[in-house]
C-alpha cells in the first residue's frame, strides 16, 4: 500500500499552488464572483501551463495525465474557489466525452482548442423537468436531411455564455423512445439561429455562470452528432465516475482553503483576553473539520487510484462526491460561525465560500442521488 504521490505529482501540486497564489488568490476569486467576471487571462495562463492538454493522450499532443494528476490539479486550483477549479474541470470533462466518442473530423476540429483551452465546452443535460431524473429529457432533435432540427428548453448549463464555448448537448432523437433510450449528443454552437441563452441569477458560481437555453427550430448539422445516434446515454455514463472523482478533488481543495482561513482567523482574533482559537469549543471543531477534509481527500484519491487502475469505481466515486461536497458545506458553515460577524460581512471571503458551498451537494448529482448509488452497491433498493 502506498499513500504517496510521485515526484511529478508533487511538482504539479506545488506548481498549481503557486499558480493560485499568483494568479487567483481567494480574495480575487471572491471579487470576480461578486462582479460576475470571467478571468480570461487566468484561463489563458492555465493553457500556457499545458493543463488543458493534460487529460488527453500524448500521442494526440496532450499531457497523458491520469485521474490522480487531474484530481491533484482540481484540488489545488479550487483552493482559489470551487468556481475557479470548474473553469478548468468544467471544460475538459465534456471535451473528453467529445474526444472519446467523436469521430476523426470532430477531434481534428477541436484538437488545438482542447489542448490549449482556447475552445471552451459546456455540458447540457438538465431541463425544467429533468433534474436528477436524466431519463426525463424531452428536448427533441428531428433528423431532416443533413441536419437535426432542435426544439426544447435546457437548464443550468454552466459556462455556456462564455466566449468561444460550444455546448455538448443531450437531446432525444427517437421520438418514440422513453427514459434512457433514444438520446443522442449533439454539438451546439450558441451562435446558431434559434438558440437563446439566458443567464440564471444564482447565489454564487458567478465566474462561469449558469444558463437557460431556449431552442427554437435550431438547425444543427448532422456532422455534429457525437457517437452513435440514440446512444447518448452510453456517452453520458462513460465519464460520470471520472467527473464525480475529479469534482471531489475540487471540493477538498475549496474546503481546505476555507478551513485554513478559519484557522488563521482563530489564531488572530482575541476575546476575553485569549485567542478564540484557544477555546476548546473552537479547537475541537477545527480538528473535526480537518478530519472530515482528510476523509474526503482519502475517498477522492482512492477513487482516482481505482480509475487509474481501470477498476470498478461507481460506488467509490459516489462516496467521494458525497463526502467532498458535504464537507465543503460543513466547513463553510463552521467557518462562518468561527469568524462570526466578520464572516457574515459580504466583504469576507468566508461569505463567498458560504454561498458557493451550498450548491456542492446539489450540482453534479445531489447527495440523495449519491446515497442511492451507494445503497444500490450494498444490495439495497436505492431509489
Ligand atoms: C450551479 C449549478 C450548476 C449546474 N450545472 C449544470 C450543467 O452544467 N449542466 C447540466 O446539465 N446541469 C447542471 N446543473 C443541474 C444539476 O445537475 C441539477 O440541479 C441536479 O442534478 C439536481 O436536479 P434538480 O435541481 O432539478 O433537483 P431535483 O431532481 O428536482 O430534486 C429535488 C430534490 O429531490 C431529491 N431527489 C430527486 N430524486 C430523488 C431520488 N430518486 N431519491 C431521493 N431523492 C431524490 C433531490 O436530491 C433534491 O433534494 C447545475 C445546477 C446548479 C445549481
Coordinates of C-alpha atoms and ligand atoms in Angstrom, one line a residue:
X1 CA 0.0 0.0 0.0
X2 CA 1.3 3.4 -0.9
X3 CA -0.3 6.7 0.0
X4 CA 2.4 8.9 -1.6
X5 CA 2.4 10.9 -4.7
X6 CA 5.1 10.6 -7.4
X7 CA 7.7 13.3 -7.8
X8 CA 5.8 14.6 -10.9
X9 CA 2.6 14.7 -9.0
X10 CA 4.2 16.6 -6.1
X11 CA 5.7 19.0 -8.6
X12 CA 2.2 19.5 -10.2
X13 CA 0.7 20.2 -6.8
X14 CA 3.4 22.8 -5.9
X15 CA 3.2 24.5 -9.3
X16 CA -0.6 24.7 -9.1
X17 CA -0.5 26.1 -5.6
X18 CA 1.9 28.8 -6.6
X19 CA -0.2 29.5 -9.7
X20 CA -3.2 30.1 -7.5
X21 CA -1.3 32.4 -5.1
X22 CA 0.0 34.5 -8.0
X23 CA -3.0 34.5 -10.4
X24 CA -6.2 33.9 -8.5
X25 CA -5.9 34.0 -4.7
X26 CA -9.3 33.5 -2.8
X27 CA -9.8 37.3 -2.5
X28 CA -9.6 37.7 -6.2
X29 CA -11.9 34.8 -6.8
X30 CA -14.4 36.4 -4.5
X31 CA -14.1 39.7 -6.3
X32 CA -14.7 38.1 -9.7
X33 CA -17.7 36.2 -8.3
X34 CA -19.1 39.5 -6.9
X35 CA -18.6 41.1 -10.4
X36 CA -19.6 38.0 -12.4
X37 CA -16.3 38.5 -14.2
X38 CA -14.7 35.8 -16.4
X39 CA -10.9 36.0 -15.9
X40 CA -9.8 35.1 -19.5
X41 CA -6.2 35.8 -18.7
X42 CA -6.2 33.2 -15.9
X43 CA -7.6 30.7 -18.2
X44 CA -5.0 31.6 -20.8
X45 CA -2.3 31.2 -18.2
X46 CA -3.7 27.7 -17.3
X47 CA -3.4 27.0 -21.0
X48 CA 0.2 28.1 -21.1
X49 CA 0.9 25.6 -18.3
X50 CA -0.3 22.9 -20.6
X51 CA -3.1 21.9 -18.2
X52 CA -5.9 21.8 -20.7
X53 CA -4.0 19.2 -22.6
X54 CA -3.2 17.1 -19.5
X55 CA -6.2 14.7 -19.8
X56 CA -5.5 13.8 -23.4
X57 CA -3.1 11.2 -24.7
X58 CA 0.5 12.2 -25.5
X59 CA 0.1 10.7 -29.0
X60 CA -2.6 13.3 -29.6
X61 CA -0.5 16.2 -28.3
X62 CA -1.8 16.0 -24.8
X63 CA -0.1 15.6 -21.5
X64 CA -1.1 12.0 -20.9
X65 CA -2.2 12.7 -17.3
X66 CA -4.5 10.3 -15.5
X67 CA -7.2 10.7 -12.8
X68 CA -4.7 11.2 -10.0
X69 CA -2.9 14.1 -11.7
X70 CA -6.3 15.6 -12.6
X71 CA -7.5 15.3 -9.0
X72 CA -4.3 17.0 -7.7
X73 CA -4.8 19.9 -10.1
X74 CA -8.5 20.1 -9.3
X75 CA -7.8 20.2 -5.6
X76 CA -5.1 22.9 -5.9
X77 CA -6.9 25.2 -8.4
X78 CA -10.1 25.0 -6.2
X79 CA -8.2 26.5 -3.3
X80 CA -8.9 29.7 -5.1
X81 CA -12.6 28.8 -5.1
X82 CA -14.6 25.9 -6.4
X83 CA -15.7 28.0 -9.4
X84 CA -12.0 28.6 -10.4
X85 CA -11.5 24.9 -10.3
X86 CA -14.5 24.5 -12.6
X87 CA -13.0 26.9 -15.1
X88 CA -10.6 24.0 -15.7
X89 CA -12.7 20.9 -15.0
X90 CA -15.9 22.1 -16.5
X91 CA -14.5 22.4 -19.9
X92 CA -12.2 19.3 -20.1
X93 CA -14.9 16.9 -18.9
X94 CA -17.3 17.5 -21.9
X95 CA -14.1 17.8 -24.0
X96 CA -13.1 14.3 -23.0
X97 CA -16.6 13.0 -24.0
X98 CA -16.0 14.5 -27.4
X99 CA -12.6 13.0 -27.6
X100 CA -13.7 9.6 -26.5
X101 CA -16.8 9.4 -28.7
X102 CA -16.1 11.9 -31.5
X103 CA -15.0 10.9 -35.0
X104 CA -11.7 11.9 -36.6
X105 CA -13.1 15.0 -38.1
X106 CA -14.7 16.2 -34.9
X107 CA -11.5 15.5 -32.9
X108 CA -9.4 17.4 -35.5
X109 CA -11.9 20.3 -35.5
X110 CA -11.4 20.9 -31.8
X111 CA -7.9 19.5 -31.2
X112 CA -6.0 22.7 -30.9
X113 CA -8.7 24.4 -28.8
X114 CA -9.0 21.5 -26.5
X115 CA -5.3 21.2 -25.9
X116 CA -4.8 24.9 -25.3
X117 CA -8.1 25.7 -23.6
X118 CA -8.9 28.4 -26.1
X119 CA -12.0 26.3 -27.0
X120 CA -14.4 26.0 -24.2
X121 CA -17.1 23.3 -23.7
X122 CA -20.2 23.3 -21.7
X123 CA -22.4 20.2 -21.0
X124 CA -26.2 20.5 -21.3
X125 CA -28.3 17.7 -19.8
X126 CA -30.7 19.3 -17.3
X127 CA -34.2 20.5 -18.3
X128 CA -37.1 22.1 -16.5
X129 CA -38.5 18.5 -15.8
X130 CA -35.2 16.6 -16.0
X131 CA -33.0 17.3 -12.9
X132 CA -32.0 14.2 -11.0
X133 CA -34.1 12.2 -13.4
X134 CA -32.0 12.4 -16.5
X135 CA -34.1 9.9 -18.3
X136 CA -36.9 12.6 -18.5
X137 CA -35.0 14.6 -21.1
X138 CA -37.5 16.0 -23.6
X139 CA -35.7 18.4 -25.9
X140 CA -36.0 16.9 -29.3
X141 CA -33.8 16.7 -32.3
X142 CA -35.5 15.5 -35.5
X143 CA -33.4 14.5 -38.5
X144 CA -34.2 16.5 -41.6
X145 CA -31.7 15.7 -44.4
X146 CA -28.2 16.7 -43.4
X147 CA -29.4 18.5 -40.3
X148 CA -31.2 17.9 -37.0
X149 CA -33.9 20.4 -36.0
X150 CA -33.8 21.0 -32.2
X151 CA -36.6 22.3 -30.1
X152 CA -37.0 22.5 -26.3
X153 CA -35.6 24.1 -23.2
X154 CA -32.4 23.2 -21.3
X155 CA -31.5 24.5 -17.9
X156 CA -28.5 25.1 -15.7
X157 CA -25.9 24.9 -18.4
X158 CA -22.7 26.1 -16.7
X159 CA -20.4 28.2 -18.8
X160 CA -22.5 28.2 -21.9
X161 CA -22.4 32.0 -22.1
X162 CA -18.6 32.3 -22.0
X163 CA -16.6 33.3 -25.1
X164 CA -15.8 30.7 -27.6
X165 CA -17.9 28.0 -26.0
X166 CA -19.7 25.1 -27.7
X167 CA -22.3 23.0 -25.9
X168 CA -22.2 19.3 -25.7
X169 CA -26.0 18.8 -25.6
X170 CA -28.1 15.7 -24.8
X171 CA -31.4 15.6 -26.8
X172 CA -34.0 13.0 -27.7
X173 CA -33.6 11.8 -31.3
X174 CA -36.0 9.0 -31.2
X175 CA -39.5 10.4 -30.5
X176 CA -40.9 7.0 -29.8
X177 CA -38.4 6.3 -27.1
X178 CA -38.6 6.8 -23.4
X179 CA -36.2 7.1 -20.5
X180 CA -32.6 6.3 -21.3
X181 CA -33.2 5.1 -24.8
X182 CA -33.3 7.3 -27.8
X183 CA -31.0 10.0 -26.5
X184 CA -28.1 11.5 -28.6
X185 CA -25.3 14.0 -28.2
X186 CA -25.0 17.0 -30.5
X187 CA -22.5 19.8 -30.5
X188 CA -24.5 23.0 -30.4
X189 CA -22.9 26.4 -31.1
X190 CA -24.6 29.2 -29.1
X191 CA -24.4 31.4 -32.2
X192 CA -26.7 29.2 -34.2
X193 CA -30.0 30.7 -35.3
X194 CA -32.8 29.8 -32.8
X195 CA -30.5 29.4 -29.8
X196 CA -31.3 31.8 -27.0
X197 CA -29.2 31.8 -23.8
X198 CA -30.3 33.5 -20.6
X199 CA -28.1 33.7 -17.6
X200 CA -29.9 32.4 -14.4
X201 CA -29.4 34.5 -11.4
X202 CA -27.8 32.4 -8.6
X203 CA -26.4 32.7 -5.1
X204 CA -22.8 32.0 -6.3
X205 CA -20.8 30.4 -9.1
X206 CA -20.9 33.7 -11.0
X207 CA -17.5 33.3 -12.7
X208 CA -18.7 30.6 -15.0
X209 CA -22.4 31.4 -14.7
X210 CA -25.2 29.0 -15.4
X211 CA -27.8 29.4 -18.1
X212 CA -31.2 28.5 -19.5
X213 CA -31.1 27.6 -23.2
X214 CA -34.1 28.0 -25.4
X215 CA -34.0 26.0 -28.7
X216 CA -36.4 27.1 -31.4
X217 CA -36.0 25.2 -34.7
X218 CA -32.3 25.2 -34.4
X219 CA -30.7 23.6 -37.4
X220 CA -27.6 21.6 -36.3
X221 CA -25.5 19.9 -39.0
X222 CA -25.7 16.1 -38.8
X223 CA -21.9 16.1 -38.7
X224 CA -22.2 17.5 -35.1
X225 CA -23.6 14.2 -33.9
X226 CA -21.2 12.7 -31.3
X227 CA -21.2 9.0 -31.0
X228 CA -23.9 6.7 -32.5
X229 CA -27.4 8.1 -32.8
X230 CA -29.7 7.1 -29.9
X231 CA -26.8 6.0 -27.7
X232 CA -26.4 9.3 -25.8
X233 CA -26.9 7.5 -22.5
X234 CA -23.7 5.5 -23.0
X235 CA -21.8 8.7 -23.7
X236 CA -23.3 10.3 -20.6
X237 CA -22.4 7.3 -18.4
X238 CA -18.9 6.9 -19.8
X239 CA -17.4 9.9 -18.0
X240 CA -19.6 10.0 -14.9
X241 CA -17.2 8.4 -12.5
X242 CA -14.3 10.4 -13.6
X243 CA -16.3 13.6 -13.3
X244 CA -17.5 12.7 -9.7
X245 CA -14.0 11.9 -8.7
X246 CA -12.3 15.0 -10.1
X247 CA -15.0 17.3 -8.8
X248 CA -14.5 15.7 -5.3
X249 CA -10.9 16.9 -5.6
X250 CA -12.2 20.4 -6.1
X251 CA -14.5 20.2 -3.1
X252 CA -11.5 19.0 -1.0
X253 CA -9.3 22.0 -2.2
X254 CA -12.1 24.5 -1.6
X255 CA -12.9 23.1 1.8
X256 CA -9.2 23.0 2.8
X257 CA -8.6 26.6 1.9
X258 CA -11.8 27.6 3.7
X259 CA -10.7 25.8 6.8
X260 CA -7.2 27.5 6.5
X261 CA -9.0 30.9 6.5
X262 CA -10.9 30.0 9.6
X263 CA -7.8 28.6 11.4
X264 CA -5.8 31.8 10.6
X265 CA -8.6 33.9 11.9
X266 CA -9.0 31.8 15.1
X267 CA -5.3 32.3 15.8
X268 CA -5.6 36.1 15.5
X269 CA -8.9 37.1 17.0
X270 CA -8.9 37.8 20.7
X271 CA -11.8 37.8 23.1
X272 CA -11.8 37.5 26.9
X273 CA -8.0 38.2 26.6
X274 CA -7.4 35.0 24.6
X275 CA -7.2 34.0 21.0
X276 CA -10.6 32.4 20.2
X277 CA -8.6 29.6 18.6
X278 CA -7.6 28.7 22.2
X279 CA -11.1 28.0 23.3
X280 CA -11.6 24.2 23.3
X281 CA -15.1 24.6 21.8
X282 CA -13.4 26.1 18.8
X283 CA -10.2 23.9 18.6
X284 CA -12.2 20.7 18.7
X285 CA -14.5 21.9 16.0
X286 CA -11.5 22.9 13.8
X287 CA -9.9 19.5 14.5
X288 CA -13.1 17.7 13.5
X289 CA -13.3 19.7 10.3
X290 CA -9.7 18.7 9.3
X291 CA -10.6 15.1 9.9
X292 CA -13.6 15.5 7.6
X293 CA -11.5 17.0 4.9
X294 CA -8.9 14.3 5.2
X295 CA -11.6 11.7 5.0
X296 CA -12.9 13.3 1.8
X297 CA -9.4 13.6 0.4
X298 CA -8.7 9.9 1.0
X299 CA -12.0 8.9 -0.6
X300 CA -11.2 11.1 -3.6
X301 CA -7.7 9.7 -4.1
X302 CA -8.9 6.1 -3.6
X303 CA -11.5 6.7 -6.4
X304 CA -8.8 8.3 -8.6
X305 CA -6.4 5.4 -8.0
X306 CA -9.1 2.9 -8.8
X307 CA -9.9 4.8 -12.0
X308 CA -6.2 4.8 -12.9
X309 CA -6.1 1.0 -12.4
X310 CA -9.1 0.6 -14.6
X311 CA -11.0 -1.0 -11.7
X312 CA -14.8 -0.5 -11.0
X313 CA -15.3 2.7 -9.1
X314 CA -19.0 3.6 -9.2
X315 CA -19.6 3.2 -5.5
X316 CA -16.3 4.9 -4.5
X317 CA -16.8 7.9 -6.9
X318 CA -20.2 8.5 -5.3
X319 CA -18.8 8.2 -1.8
X320 CA -16.1 10.8 -2.7
X321 CA -18.6 13.1 -4.3
X322 CA -21.0 12.8 -1.3
X323 CA -18.3 13.3 1.3
X324 CA -16.4 16.0 -0.5
X325 CA -19.5 18.2 -1.2
X326 CA -21.0 17.8 2.2
X327 CA -17.6 18.5 3.8
X328 CA -17.3 21.8 1.9
X329 CA -20.7 22.9 3.2
X330 CA -19.9 21.9 6.7
X331 CA -16.5 23.7 6.7
X332 CA -18.0 26.9 5.3
X333 CA -20.9 26.7 7.8
X334 CA -18.5 26.4 10.7
X335 CA -16.0 28.9 9.2
X336 CA -18.9 31.4 9.3
X337 CA -19.6 30.5 13.0
X338 CA -15.9 30.9 13.9
X339 CA -15.5 34.2 12.1
X340 CA -18.9 35.3 13.4
X341 CA -19.9 38.8 12.4
X342 CA -16.7 39.3 10.3
X343 CA -17.7 36.2 8.2
X344 CA -21.2 37.5 7.8
X345 CA -19.9 40.7 6.2
X346 CA -20.3 40.2 2.4
X347 CA -16.8 41.7 2.2
X348 CA -15.3 38.5 3.6
X349 CA -14.0 35.5 1.6
X350 CA -15.9 33.3 4.1
X351 CA -19.2 34.8 3.0
X352 CA -18.3 33.8 -0.6
X353 CA -17.4 30.3 0.5
X354 CA -20.7 30.0 2.4
X355 CA -22.7 31.0 -0.7
X356 CA -20.6 28.8 -3.0
X357 CA -20.5 25.7 -0.9
X358 CA -24.3 25.4 -0.6
X359 CA -24.7 24.1 -4.1
X360 CA -22.0 21.4 -3.9
X361 CA -24.4 18.7 -2.7
X362 CA -26.9 19.8 -5.5
X363 CA -25.0 20.2 -8.7
X364 CA -23.3 17.2 -10.4
X365 CA -25.8 14.8 -8.8
X366 CA -27.4 15.6 -5.4
X367 CA -26.3 13.9 -2.2
X368 CA -29.5 11.9 -2.2
X369 CA -28.6 10.5 -5.7
X370 CA -25.1 9.6 -4.5
X371 CA -26.6 7.9 -1.4
X372 CA -29.0 6.0 -3.7
X373 CA -26.0 4.8 -5.8
X374 CA -24.1 3.7 -2.7
X375 CA -27.1 1.9 -1.3
X376 CA -27.6 0.1 -4.6
X377 CA -24.0 -1.1 -4.4
X378 CA -24.9 -2.6 -1.0
X379 CA -27.8 -4.6 -2.5
X380 CA -30.4 -2.1 -1.2
X381 CA -33.1 -0.7 -3.4
X382 CA -31.6 2.8 -3.5
X383 CA -34.3 4.8 -5.1
Ligands
LIG1 C1 -24.8 25.8 -10.0 C2 -25.4 24.7 -10.9 C3 -24.7 24.3 -12.0 C4 -25.2 23.3 -12.8 N1 -24.5 22.9 -13.9 C5 -25.1 22.1 -14.8 C6 -24.6 21.9 -16.1 O1 -23.5 22.4 -16.4 N2 -25.2 21.0 -16.9 C7 -26.4 20.4 -16.6 O2 -26.9 19.7 -17.4 N3 -26.9 20.6 -15.3 C8 -26.3 21.4 -14.4 N4 -26.9 21.6 -13.2 C9 -28.1 20.9 -12.8 C10 -27.9 19.9 -11.7 O3 -27.2 18.7 -12.3 C11 -29.2 19.6 -11.1 O4 -29.5 20.7 -10.3 C12 -29.2 18.3 -10.2 O5 -29.0 17.2 -11.0 C13 -30.5 18.2 -9.4 O6 -31.6 18.4 -10.2 P1 -32.7 19.4 -9.7 O7 -32.0 20.7 -9.2 O8 -33.7 19.6 -10.7 O9 -33.4 18.7 -8.4 P2 -34.5 17.6 -8.4 O10 -34.1 16.4 -9.2 O11 -35.8 18.2 -8.8 O12 -34.5 17.2 -6.9 C14 -35.2 17.8 -5.9 C15 -34.9 17.1 -4.6 O13 -35.4 15.8 -4.6 C16 -34.3 14.9 -4.4 N5 -34.5 13.7 -5.2 C17 -34.7 13.6 -6.6 N6 -34.8 12.4 -7.0 C18 -34.6 11.6 -5.9 C19 -34.5 10.2 -5.7 N7 -34.6 9.3 -6.7 N8 -34.2 9.7 -4.4 C20 -34.0 10.6 -3.4 N9 -34.1 12.0 -3.5 C21 -34.4 12.4 -4.8 C22 -33.1 15.6 -4.8 O14 -31.9 15.1 -4.1 C23 -33.4 17.0 -4.3 O15 -33.2 17.1 -2.9 C24 -26.4 22.6 -12.4 C25 -27.1 23.0 -11.2 C26 -26.6 24.1 -10.5 C27 -27.4 24.5 -9.3

